[in-house]
Coordinates of C-alpha atoms in Angstrom, one line a residue:
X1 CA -17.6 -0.5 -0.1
X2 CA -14.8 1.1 -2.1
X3 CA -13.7 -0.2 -5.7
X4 CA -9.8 0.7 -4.6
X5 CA -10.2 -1.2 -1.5
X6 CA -12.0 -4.4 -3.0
X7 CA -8.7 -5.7 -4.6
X8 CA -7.5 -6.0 -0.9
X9 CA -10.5 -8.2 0.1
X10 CA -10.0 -10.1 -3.0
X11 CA -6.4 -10.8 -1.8
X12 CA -7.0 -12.0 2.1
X13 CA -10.2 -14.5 0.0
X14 CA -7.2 -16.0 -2.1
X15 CA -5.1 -16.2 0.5
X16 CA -7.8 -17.9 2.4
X17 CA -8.1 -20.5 -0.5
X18 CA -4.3 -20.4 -0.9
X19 CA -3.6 -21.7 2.5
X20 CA -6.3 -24.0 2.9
X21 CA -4.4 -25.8 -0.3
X22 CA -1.2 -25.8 1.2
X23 CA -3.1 -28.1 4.3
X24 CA -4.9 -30.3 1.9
X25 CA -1.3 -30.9 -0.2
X26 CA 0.0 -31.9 3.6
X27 CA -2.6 -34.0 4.3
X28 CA -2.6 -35.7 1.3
X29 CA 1.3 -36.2 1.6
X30 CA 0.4 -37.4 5.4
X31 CA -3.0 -40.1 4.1
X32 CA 0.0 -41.8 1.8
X33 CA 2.5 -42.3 4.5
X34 CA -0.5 -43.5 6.8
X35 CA -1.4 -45.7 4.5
X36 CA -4.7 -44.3 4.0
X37 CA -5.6 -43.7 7.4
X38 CA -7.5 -40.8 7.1
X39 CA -8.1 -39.6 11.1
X40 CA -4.0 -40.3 11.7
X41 CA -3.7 -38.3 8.6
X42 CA -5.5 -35.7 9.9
X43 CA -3.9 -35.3 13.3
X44 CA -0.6 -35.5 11.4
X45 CA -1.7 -32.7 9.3
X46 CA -2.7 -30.8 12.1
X47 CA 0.4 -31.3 14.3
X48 CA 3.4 -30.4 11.8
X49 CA 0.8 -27.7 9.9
X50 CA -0.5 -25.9 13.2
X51 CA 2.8 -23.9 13.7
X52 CA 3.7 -22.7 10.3
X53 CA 0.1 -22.4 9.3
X54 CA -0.5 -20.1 12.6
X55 CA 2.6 -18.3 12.1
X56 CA 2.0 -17.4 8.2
X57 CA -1.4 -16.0 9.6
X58 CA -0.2 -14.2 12.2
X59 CA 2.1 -12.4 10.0
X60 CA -0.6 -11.8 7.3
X61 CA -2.9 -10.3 10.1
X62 CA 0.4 -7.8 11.1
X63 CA 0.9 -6.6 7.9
X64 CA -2.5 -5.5 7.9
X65 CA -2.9 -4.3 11.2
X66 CA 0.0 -2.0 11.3
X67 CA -2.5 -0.1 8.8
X68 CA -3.9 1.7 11.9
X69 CA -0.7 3.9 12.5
X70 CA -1.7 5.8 9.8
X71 CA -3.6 8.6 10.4
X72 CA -6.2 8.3 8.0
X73 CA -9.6 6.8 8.8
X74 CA -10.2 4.6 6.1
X75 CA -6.7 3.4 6.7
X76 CA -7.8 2.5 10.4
X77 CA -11.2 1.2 9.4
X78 CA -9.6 -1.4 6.9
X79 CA -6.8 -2.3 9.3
X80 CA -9.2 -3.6 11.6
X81 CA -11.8 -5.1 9.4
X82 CA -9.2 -7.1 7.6
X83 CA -7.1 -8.1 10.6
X84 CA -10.2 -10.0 11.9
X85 CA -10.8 -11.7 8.6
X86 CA -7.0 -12.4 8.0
X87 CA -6.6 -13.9 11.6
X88 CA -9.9 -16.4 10.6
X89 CA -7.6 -18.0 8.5
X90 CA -6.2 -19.7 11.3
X91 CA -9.3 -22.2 11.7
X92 CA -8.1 -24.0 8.5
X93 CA -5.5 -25.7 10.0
X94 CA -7.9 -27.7 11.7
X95 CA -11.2 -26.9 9.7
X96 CA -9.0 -28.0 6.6
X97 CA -8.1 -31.5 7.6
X98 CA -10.9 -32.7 9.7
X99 CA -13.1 -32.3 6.5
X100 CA -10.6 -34.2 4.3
X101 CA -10.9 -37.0 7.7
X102 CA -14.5 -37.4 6.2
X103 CA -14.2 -37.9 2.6
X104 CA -12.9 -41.5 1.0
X105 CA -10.0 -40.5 -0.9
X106 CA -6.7 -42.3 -1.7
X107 CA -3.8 -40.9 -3.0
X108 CA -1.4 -42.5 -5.7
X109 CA 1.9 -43.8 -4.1
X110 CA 3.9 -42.2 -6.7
X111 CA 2.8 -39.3 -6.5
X112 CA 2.4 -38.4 -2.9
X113 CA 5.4 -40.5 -1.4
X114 CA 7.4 -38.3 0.6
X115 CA 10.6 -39.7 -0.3
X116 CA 10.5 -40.3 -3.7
X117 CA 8.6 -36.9 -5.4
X118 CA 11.5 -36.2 -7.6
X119 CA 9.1 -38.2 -10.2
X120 CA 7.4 -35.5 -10.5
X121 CA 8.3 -32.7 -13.6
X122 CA 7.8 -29.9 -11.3
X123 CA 9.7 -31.5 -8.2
X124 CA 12.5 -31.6 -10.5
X125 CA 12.6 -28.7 -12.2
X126 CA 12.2 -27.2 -8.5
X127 CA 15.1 -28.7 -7.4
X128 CA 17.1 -28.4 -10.0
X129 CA 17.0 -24.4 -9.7
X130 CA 17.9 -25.2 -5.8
X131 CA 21.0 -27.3 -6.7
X132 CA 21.7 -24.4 -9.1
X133 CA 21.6 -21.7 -6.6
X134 CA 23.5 -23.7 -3.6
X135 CA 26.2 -25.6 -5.9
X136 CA 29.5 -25.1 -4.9
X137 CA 30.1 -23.1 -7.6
X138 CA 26.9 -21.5 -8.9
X139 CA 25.7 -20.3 -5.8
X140 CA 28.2 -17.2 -6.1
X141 CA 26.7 -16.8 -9.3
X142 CA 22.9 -16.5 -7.7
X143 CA 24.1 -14.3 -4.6
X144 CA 25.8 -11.8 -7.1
X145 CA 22.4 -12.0 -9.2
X146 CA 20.8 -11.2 -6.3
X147 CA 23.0 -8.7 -4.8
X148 CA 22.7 -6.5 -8.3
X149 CA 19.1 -7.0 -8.5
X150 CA 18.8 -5.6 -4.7
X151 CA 21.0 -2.7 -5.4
X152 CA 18.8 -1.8 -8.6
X153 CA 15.7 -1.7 -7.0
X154 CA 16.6 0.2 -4.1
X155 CA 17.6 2.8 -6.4
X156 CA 14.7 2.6 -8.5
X157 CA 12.6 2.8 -5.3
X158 CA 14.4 5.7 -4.1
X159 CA 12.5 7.4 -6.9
X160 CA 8.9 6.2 -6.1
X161 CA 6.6 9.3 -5.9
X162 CA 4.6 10.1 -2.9
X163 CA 0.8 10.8 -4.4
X164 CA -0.4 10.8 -7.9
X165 CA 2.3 10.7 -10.7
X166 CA -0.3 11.6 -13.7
X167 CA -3.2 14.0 -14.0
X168 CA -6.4 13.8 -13.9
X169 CA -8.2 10.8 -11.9
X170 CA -5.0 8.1 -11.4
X171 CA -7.6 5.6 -10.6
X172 CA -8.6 5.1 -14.6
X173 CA -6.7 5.1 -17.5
X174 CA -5.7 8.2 -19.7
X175 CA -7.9 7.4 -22.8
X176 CA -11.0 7.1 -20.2
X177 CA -13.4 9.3 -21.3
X178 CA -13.6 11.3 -17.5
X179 CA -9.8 12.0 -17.9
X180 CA -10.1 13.1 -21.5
X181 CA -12.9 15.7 -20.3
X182 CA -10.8 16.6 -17.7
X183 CA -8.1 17.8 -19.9
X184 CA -10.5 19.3 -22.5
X185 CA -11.8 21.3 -19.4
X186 CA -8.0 23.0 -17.8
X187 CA -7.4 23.5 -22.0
X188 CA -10.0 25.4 -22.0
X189 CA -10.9 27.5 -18.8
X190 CA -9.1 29.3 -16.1
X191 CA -11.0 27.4 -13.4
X192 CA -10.7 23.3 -12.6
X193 CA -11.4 21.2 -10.0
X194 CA -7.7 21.2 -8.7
X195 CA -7.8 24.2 -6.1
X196 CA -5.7 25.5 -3.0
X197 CA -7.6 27.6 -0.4
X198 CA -5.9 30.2 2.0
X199 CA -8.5 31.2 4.8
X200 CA -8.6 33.9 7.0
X201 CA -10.4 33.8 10.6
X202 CA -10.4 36.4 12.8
X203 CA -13.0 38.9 15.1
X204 CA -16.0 40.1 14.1
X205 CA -16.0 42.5 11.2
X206 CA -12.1 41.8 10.8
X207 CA -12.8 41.4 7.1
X208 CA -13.3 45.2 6.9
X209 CA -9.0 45.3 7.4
X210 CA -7.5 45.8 4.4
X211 CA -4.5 44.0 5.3
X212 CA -6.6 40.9 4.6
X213 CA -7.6 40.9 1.2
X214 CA -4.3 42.6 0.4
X215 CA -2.8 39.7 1.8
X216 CA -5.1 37.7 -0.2
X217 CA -3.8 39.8 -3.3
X218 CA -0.5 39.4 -2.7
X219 CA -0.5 35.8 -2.2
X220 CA -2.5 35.3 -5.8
X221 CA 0.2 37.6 -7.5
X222 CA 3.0 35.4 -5.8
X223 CA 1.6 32.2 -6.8
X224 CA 0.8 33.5 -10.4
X225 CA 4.7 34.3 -10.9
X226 CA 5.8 31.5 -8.9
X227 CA 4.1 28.8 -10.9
X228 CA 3.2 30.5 -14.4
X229 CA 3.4 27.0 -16.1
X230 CA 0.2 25.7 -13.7
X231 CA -1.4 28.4 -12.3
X232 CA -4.9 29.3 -13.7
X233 CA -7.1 31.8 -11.6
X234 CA -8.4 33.2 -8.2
X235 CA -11.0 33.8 -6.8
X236 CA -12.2 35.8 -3.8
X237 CA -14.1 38.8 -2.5
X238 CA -11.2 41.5 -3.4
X239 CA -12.2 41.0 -6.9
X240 CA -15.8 42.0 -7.0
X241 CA -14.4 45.3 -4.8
X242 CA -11.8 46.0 -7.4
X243 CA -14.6 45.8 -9.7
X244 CA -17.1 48.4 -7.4
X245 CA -14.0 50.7 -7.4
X246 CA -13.6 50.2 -11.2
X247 CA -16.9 51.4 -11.6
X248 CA -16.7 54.3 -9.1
X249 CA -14.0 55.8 -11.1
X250 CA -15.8 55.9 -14.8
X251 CA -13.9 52.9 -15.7
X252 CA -10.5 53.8 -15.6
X253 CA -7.9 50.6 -15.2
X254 CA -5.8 52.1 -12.9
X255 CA -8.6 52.4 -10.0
X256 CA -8.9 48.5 -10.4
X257 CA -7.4 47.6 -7.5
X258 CA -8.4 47.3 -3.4
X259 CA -8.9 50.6 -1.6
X260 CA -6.5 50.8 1.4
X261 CA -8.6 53.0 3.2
X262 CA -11.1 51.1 5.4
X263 CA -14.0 52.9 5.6
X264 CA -14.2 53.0 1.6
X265 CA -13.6 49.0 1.7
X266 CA -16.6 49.1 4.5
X267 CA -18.7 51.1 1.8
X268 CA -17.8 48.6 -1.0
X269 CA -18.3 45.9 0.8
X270 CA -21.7 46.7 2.3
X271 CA -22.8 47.8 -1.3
X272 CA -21.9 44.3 -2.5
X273 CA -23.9 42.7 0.1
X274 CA -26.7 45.0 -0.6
X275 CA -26.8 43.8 -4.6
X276 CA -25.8 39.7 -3.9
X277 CA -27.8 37.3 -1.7
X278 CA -26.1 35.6 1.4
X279 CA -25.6 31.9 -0.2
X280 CA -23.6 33.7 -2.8
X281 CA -21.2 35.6 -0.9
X282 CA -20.9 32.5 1.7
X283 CA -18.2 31.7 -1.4
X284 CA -16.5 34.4 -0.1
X285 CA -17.0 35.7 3.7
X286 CA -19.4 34.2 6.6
X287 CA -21.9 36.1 7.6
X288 CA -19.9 38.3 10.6
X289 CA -17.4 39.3 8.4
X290 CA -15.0 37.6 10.8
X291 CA -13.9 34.4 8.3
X292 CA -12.5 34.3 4.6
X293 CA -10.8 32.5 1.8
X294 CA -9.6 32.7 -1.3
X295 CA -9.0 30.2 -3.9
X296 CA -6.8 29.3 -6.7
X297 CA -7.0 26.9 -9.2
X298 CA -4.3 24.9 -10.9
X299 CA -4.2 22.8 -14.1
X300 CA -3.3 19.1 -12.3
X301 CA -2.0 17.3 -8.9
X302 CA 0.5 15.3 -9.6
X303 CA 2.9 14.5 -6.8
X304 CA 6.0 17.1 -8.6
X305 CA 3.3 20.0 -8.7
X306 CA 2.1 19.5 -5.3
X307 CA 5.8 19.6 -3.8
X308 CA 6.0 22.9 -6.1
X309 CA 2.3 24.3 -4.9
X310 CA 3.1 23.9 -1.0
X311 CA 6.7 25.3 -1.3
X312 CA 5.9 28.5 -3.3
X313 CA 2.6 29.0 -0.4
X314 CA 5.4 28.1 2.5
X315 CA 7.5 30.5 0.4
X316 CA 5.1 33.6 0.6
X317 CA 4.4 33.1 4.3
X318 CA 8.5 32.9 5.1
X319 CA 8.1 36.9 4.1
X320 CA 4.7 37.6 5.2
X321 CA 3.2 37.4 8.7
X322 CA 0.5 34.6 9.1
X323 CA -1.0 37.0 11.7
X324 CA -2.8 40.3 11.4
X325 CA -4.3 42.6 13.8
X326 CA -7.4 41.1 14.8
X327 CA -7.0 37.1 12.8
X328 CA -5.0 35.1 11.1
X329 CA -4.5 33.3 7.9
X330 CA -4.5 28.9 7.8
X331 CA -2.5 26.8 5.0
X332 CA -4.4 25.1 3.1
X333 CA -7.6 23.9 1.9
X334 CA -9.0 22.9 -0.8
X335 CA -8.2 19.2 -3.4
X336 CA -4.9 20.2 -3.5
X337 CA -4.6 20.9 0.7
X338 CA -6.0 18.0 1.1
X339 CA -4.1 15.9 -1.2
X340 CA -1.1 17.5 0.7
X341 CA -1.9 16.9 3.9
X342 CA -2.3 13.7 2.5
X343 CA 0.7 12.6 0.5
X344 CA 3.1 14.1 3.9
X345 CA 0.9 12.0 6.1
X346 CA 1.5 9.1 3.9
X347 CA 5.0 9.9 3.7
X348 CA 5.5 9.7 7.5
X349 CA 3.0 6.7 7.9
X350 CA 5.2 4.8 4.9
X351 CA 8.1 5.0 6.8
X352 CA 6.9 4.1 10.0
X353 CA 4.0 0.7 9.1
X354 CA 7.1 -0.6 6.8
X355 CA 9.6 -0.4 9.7
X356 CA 6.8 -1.3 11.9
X357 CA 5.5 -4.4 9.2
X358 CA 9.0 -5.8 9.6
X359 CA 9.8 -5.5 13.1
X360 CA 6.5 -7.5 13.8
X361 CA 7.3 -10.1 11.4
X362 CA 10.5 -10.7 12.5
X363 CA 9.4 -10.7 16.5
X364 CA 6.8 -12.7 15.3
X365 CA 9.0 -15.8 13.2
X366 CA 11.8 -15.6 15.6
X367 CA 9.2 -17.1 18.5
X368 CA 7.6 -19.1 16.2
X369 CA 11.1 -20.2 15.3
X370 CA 12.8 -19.5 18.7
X371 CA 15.5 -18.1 16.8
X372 CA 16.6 -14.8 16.3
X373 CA 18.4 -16.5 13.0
X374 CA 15.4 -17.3 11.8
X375 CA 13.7 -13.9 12.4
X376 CA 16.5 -12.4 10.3
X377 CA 16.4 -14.7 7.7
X378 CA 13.1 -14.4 7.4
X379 CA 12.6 -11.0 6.9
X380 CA 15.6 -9.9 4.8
X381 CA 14.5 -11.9 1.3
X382 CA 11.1 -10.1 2.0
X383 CA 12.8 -6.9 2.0
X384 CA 14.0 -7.6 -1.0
X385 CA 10.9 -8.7 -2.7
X386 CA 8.9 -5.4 -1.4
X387 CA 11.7 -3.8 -2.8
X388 CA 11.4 -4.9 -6.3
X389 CA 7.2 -4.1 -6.0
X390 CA 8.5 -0.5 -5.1
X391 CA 11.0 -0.7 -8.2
X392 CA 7.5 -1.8 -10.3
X393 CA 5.8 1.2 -8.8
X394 CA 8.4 3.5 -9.5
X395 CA 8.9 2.2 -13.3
X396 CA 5.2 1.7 -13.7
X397 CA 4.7 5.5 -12.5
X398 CA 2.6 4.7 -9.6
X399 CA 2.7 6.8 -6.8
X400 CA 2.4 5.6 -2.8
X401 CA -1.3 6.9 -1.8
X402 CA -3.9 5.9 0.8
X403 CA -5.1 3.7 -1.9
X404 CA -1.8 2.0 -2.9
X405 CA 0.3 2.0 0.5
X406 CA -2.4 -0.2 2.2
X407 CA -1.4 -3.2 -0.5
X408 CA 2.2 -2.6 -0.1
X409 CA 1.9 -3.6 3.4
X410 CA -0.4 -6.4 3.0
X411 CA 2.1 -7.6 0.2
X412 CA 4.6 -7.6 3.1
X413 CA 2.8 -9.5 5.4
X414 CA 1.6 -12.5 2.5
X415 CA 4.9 -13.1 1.3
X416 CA 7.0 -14.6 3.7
X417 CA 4.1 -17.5 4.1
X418 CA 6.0 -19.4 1.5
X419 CA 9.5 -19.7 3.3
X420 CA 7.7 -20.2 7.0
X421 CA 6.3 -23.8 5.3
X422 CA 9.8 -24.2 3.8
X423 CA 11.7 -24.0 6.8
X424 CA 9.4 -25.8 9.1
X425 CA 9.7 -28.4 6.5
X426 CA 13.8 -28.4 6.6
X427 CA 13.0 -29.0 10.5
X428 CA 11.4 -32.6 9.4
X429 CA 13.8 -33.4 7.0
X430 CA 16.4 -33.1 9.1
X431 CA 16.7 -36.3 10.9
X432 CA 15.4 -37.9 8.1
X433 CA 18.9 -37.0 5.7
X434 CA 21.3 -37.8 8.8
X435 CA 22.4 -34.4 8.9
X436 CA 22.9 -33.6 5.3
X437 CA 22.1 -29.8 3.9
X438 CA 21.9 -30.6 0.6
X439 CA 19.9 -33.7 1.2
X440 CA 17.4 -31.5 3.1
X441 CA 17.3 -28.7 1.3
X442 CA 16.7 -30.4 -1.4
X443 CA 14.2 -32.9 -0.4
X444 CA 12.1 -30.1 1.4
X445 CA 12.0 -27.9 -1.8
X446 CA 10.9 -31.1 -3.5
X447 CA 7.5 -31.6 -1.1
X448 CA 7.3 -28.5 0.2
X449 CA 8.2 -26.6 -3.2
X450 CA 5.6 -28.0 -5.2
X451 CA 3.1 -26.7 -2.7
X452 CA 4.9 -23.1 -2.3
X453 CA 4.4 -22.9 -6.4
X454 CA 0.9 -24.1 -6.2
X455 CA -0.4 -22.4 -3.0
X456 CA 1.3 -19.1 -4.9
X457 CA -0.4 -19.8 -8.1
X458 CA -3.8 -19.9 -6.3
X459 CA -3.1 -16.6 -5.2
X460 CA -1.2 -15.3 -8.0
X461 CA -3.9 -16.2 -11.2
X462 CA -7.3 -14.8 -9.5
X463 CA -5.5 -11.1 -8.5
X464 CA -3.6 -11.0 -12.0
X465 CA -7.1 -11.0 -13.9
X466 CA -7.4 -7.5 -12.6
X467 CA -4.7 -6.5 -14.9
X468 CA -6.1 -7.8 -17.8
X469 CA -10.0 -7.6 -17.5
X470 CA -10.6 -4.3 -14.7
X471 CA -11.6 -1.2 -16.9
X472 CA -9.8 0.9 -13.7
X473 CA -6.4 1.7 -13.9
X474 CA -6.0 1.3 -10.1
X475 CA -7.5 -2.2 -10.2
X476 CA -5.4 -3.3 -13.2
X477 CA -2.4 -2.1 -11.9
X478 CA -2.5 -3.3 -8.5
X479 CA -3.5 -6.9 -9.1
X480 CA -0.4 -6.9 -11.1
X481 CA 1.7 -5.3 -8.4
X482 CA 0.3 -8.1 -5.9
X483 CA 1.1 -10.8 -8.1
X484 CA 4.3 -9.7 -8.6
X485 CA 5.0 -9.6 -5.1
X486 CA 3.4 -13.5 -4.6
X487 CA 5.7 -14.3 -7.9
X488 CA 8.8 -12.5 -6.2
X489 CA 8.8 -14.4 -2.9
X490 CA 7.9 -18.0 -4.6
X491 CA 10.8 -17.8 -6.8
X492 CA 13.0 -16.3 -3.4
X493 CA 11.6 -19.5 -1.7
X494 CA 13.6 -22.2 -4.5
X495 CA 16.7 -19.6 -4.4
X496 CA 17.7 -17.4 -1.8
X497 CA 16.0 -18.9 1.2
X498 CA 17.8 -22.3 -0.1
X499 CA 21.0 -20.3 -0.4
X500 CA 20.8 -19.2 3.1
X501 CA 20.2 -22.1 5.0
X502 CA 23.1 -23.9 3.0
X503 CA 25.5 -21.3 3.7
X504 CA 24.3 -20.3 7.7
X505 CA 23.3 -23.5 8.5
X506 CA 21.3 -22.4 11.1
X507 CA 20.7 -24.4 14.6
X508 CA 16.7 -23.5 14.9
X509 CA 16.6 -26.4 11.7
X510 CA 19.6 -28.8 13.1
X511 CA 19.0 -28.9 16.5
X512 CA 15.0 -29.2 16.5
X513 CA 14.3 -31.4 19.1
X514 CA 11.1 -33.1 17.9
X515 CA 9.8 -37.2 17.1
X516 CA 9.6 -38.3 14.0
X517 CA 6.3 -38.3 12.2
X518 CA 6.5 -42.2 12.3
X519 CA 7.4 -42.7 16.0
X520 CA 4.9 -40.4 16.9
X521 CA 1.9 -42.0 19.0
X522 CA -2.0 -40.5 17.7
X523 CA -4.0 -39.9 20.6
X524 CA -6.1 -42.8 21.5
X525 CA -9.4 -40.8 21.2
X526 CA -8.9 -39.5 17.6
X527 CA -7.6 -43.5 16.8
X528 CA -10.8 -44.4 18.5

């Protein structure tokens, strides 16, 4: 259990709850037209909901899966915990309306009538936004709205950091009292808990060389005037032997340094382990002499440092050998290795699960579909929306970590949901308008709409909380980012996706070959 990860389970629950109301808003649409003939309601739910309701999961449980190209085992270990519990989802469309089958409900005509829902306020405030963005003469307006907003976040996310943007611990808030320590503490002393380890391993005894510990000077003198601004210490066993030769020589400053004669670094050495206990020098050396480190501590890790921190260590080694005589020396341990190795690995893995996000969503709607169209259009508007939650995270100062790119490719996944129901409801509606776009668009945004903005909003209001009730600045910020990718692709699914179809015209929704709802025959057994 892991309080970053927690929001992400929280999300694939709503999204359970979300699409389980998207069914029951169908099948209360479908116990109208049936007259209130609740099994051929539910077999009429479960026939026009199974494909869109299978694909929407599908493409949830990609966005999640993709997870496991990373090579990070928590990464992994949530990709396929969450892909199993994302791909439940897929019992509701039957679970879902064979429990409403067994309740006594009816439905009011006005309300739930199919073809006359424009009574409702939010029907038409729905489609009034639709007729606005696919008029003859507003919708240039809404593409050139769009195309400016597309453009502005891609250069925004162009800027997003890789790793933390602030100091101290990014998953609370500055004025927590841990991060308020924190800084009181690299004020204060020369040592912090942000630190970057060079080891040495070589043959037995090898320590005795003094090209290592000169090597290990060199490289603590190089970062020192290299990063002066960050840089706070080192530490390692060359400085307790400058101290034995300080001492040797009554004091004097200028015989604190490393002997380059080896047998005198042999006695000083073998004096110091004579005066300290093992544990203590296991800071230092091992016990055959043959492995080392030192380590250097900086005042923070924020993403700009790092890149700074690795370059100026690349930087030493492009002059000096990484191999001595009888070892070698190994880049980089430590917080700050670590968070390296980390922020390139999540650079790489970024890269490849969003290409990888996409390319399985739009494989995935273009069979669902059988359109190649429809796998295109599709997945472009939900480019577009991850795009503006990278242009949040870029404005909001959050950097793409193993906690944070795990949500970005859920957020992926979740969002085209919305515009899957939309467009297998165009498919209906089709026949139904004689062939008219406008008529279908419209009259699909005005059923199927009302159930995009409330299945969002049951998504939406429970992972927004975070923001305003999560004392951890992780939490907080990415419910908001998660809501704000929900919010981005509900409002794409009453604009652009209504923009698209009006202008393509696409023949996966003309040329569906399927029976009307109302010439369909329900099997005799579920009649029975």
């Amino acid at each position: 259990f892991s309080p970053m990860l927690y929001v992400i389970a929280f999300l694939v629950g709503a999204r359970m709850v979300g699409n389980a109301h998207q069914i029951t808003y169908r099948y209360f649409e479908e116990l109208h037209a049936c007259g209130g003939d609740r099994p051929r309601a539910s077999y009429e739910t479960m026939r026009t909901m199974f494909i869109p309701n299978f694909s929407a999961v599908v493409t949830d449980a990609a966005g999640l899966f993709v997870l496991i190209l990373a090579k990070v085992a928590l990464m992994q270990f949530l990709a396929i915990i969450m892909t199993f519990w994302s791909l439940s989802i897929i019992m509701t469309a039957f679970l879902v309306p064979a429990m409403c089958s067994l309740i006594p409900m009816k439905v009011s005509s006005e309300k739930w009538a199919k073809d006359s829902c424009q009574v409702d306020w939010l029907a038409g405030l729905l489609m009034k936004i639709t007729r606005f963005s696919i008029g003859p003469g507003t919708k240039y307006v809404t593409g050139a709205l769009i195309v400016m907003l597309a453009v502005f976040c891609a250069w925004q996310t162009s800027h997003l950091k890789i790793g933390d943007s602030t100091p101290g611990s990014p998953i609370l808030w500055p004025e927590h009292p841990y991060n308020q320590d924190q800084a009181l503490i690299d004020r204060t002393f020369k040592a912090s808990s942000e630190n970057l380890v060079l080891f040495y391993e070589g043959e037995e005894e090898s320590i005795y060389d003094p090209a290592v510990l000169n090597t290990f000077e060199a490289f603590a003198r190089h970062m020192r005037n290299s990063l002066p601004d960050i840089y706070k210490s080192a530490t390692y066993l060359g400085e307790m032997v400058k101290k034995v030769n300080l001492t040797f020589h009554d004091g004097d400053e200028l015989w604190q340094e490393l002997p380059r004669d080896q047998n005198l670094l042999m006695c000083f050495i073998g004096l110091i382990k004579s005066q300290f206990e093992l544990n203590t020098l296991h800071r230092f050396v091992d016990r055959k002499l043959q492995r080392a480190q030192i380590t250097l501590f900086f005042s923070d890790h924020t993403s700009k440092n790092l890149i700074r921190i690795r370059d100026a260590a690349f930087g030493f080694f492009n002059d000096h050998s990484l191999k001595t005589g009888q070892g070698e020396f190994k880049l980089a341990g430590g917080r700050i290795g670590l968070e390296i190795g980390l922020n390139e690995e999540m650079k790489r893995a970024h890269a490849v699960i969003d290409l990888t996000v996409f390319s399985a969503i739009f494989i995935l709607v273009s069979l669902s579909f059988r359109s190649v169209i429809a796998g295109l259009m599709l997945t472009l508007p939900l480019i577009l929306a991850n795009t503006v939650a990278g242009a949040y995270m870029s404005l909001s100062d959050i950097g793409l970590s193993v906690n944070t790119l795990p949500v970005a490719a859920i957020g992926a996944g979740v969002g085209v949901d919305f515009a899957i129901y939309l467009y297998s409801r165009c498919q209906e509606e089709f026949a139904n308008q004689s062939g008219d776009w406008m008529g279908t668009i419209t009259q699909s945004i005005c059923t199927c709409g009302k159930a995009v903005v409330f299945t969002g909003l049951t998504i939406i209001l429970p992972i927004i909380t975070w923001y305003f009730f999560s004392d951890m600045k992780f939490q907080a910020q990415v419910g908001f980012f998660l809501a704000m990718i929900m919010g981005t692709n509900v409002i794409l699914t009453v604009t652009l996706h209504p923009l698209l179809l009006y202008i393509i015209k696409p023949d996966f929704i003309s040329k569906k070959n399927s029976l009307s709802p109302k010439t369909q025959e329900i099997p005799m057994k579920l009649s029975a």
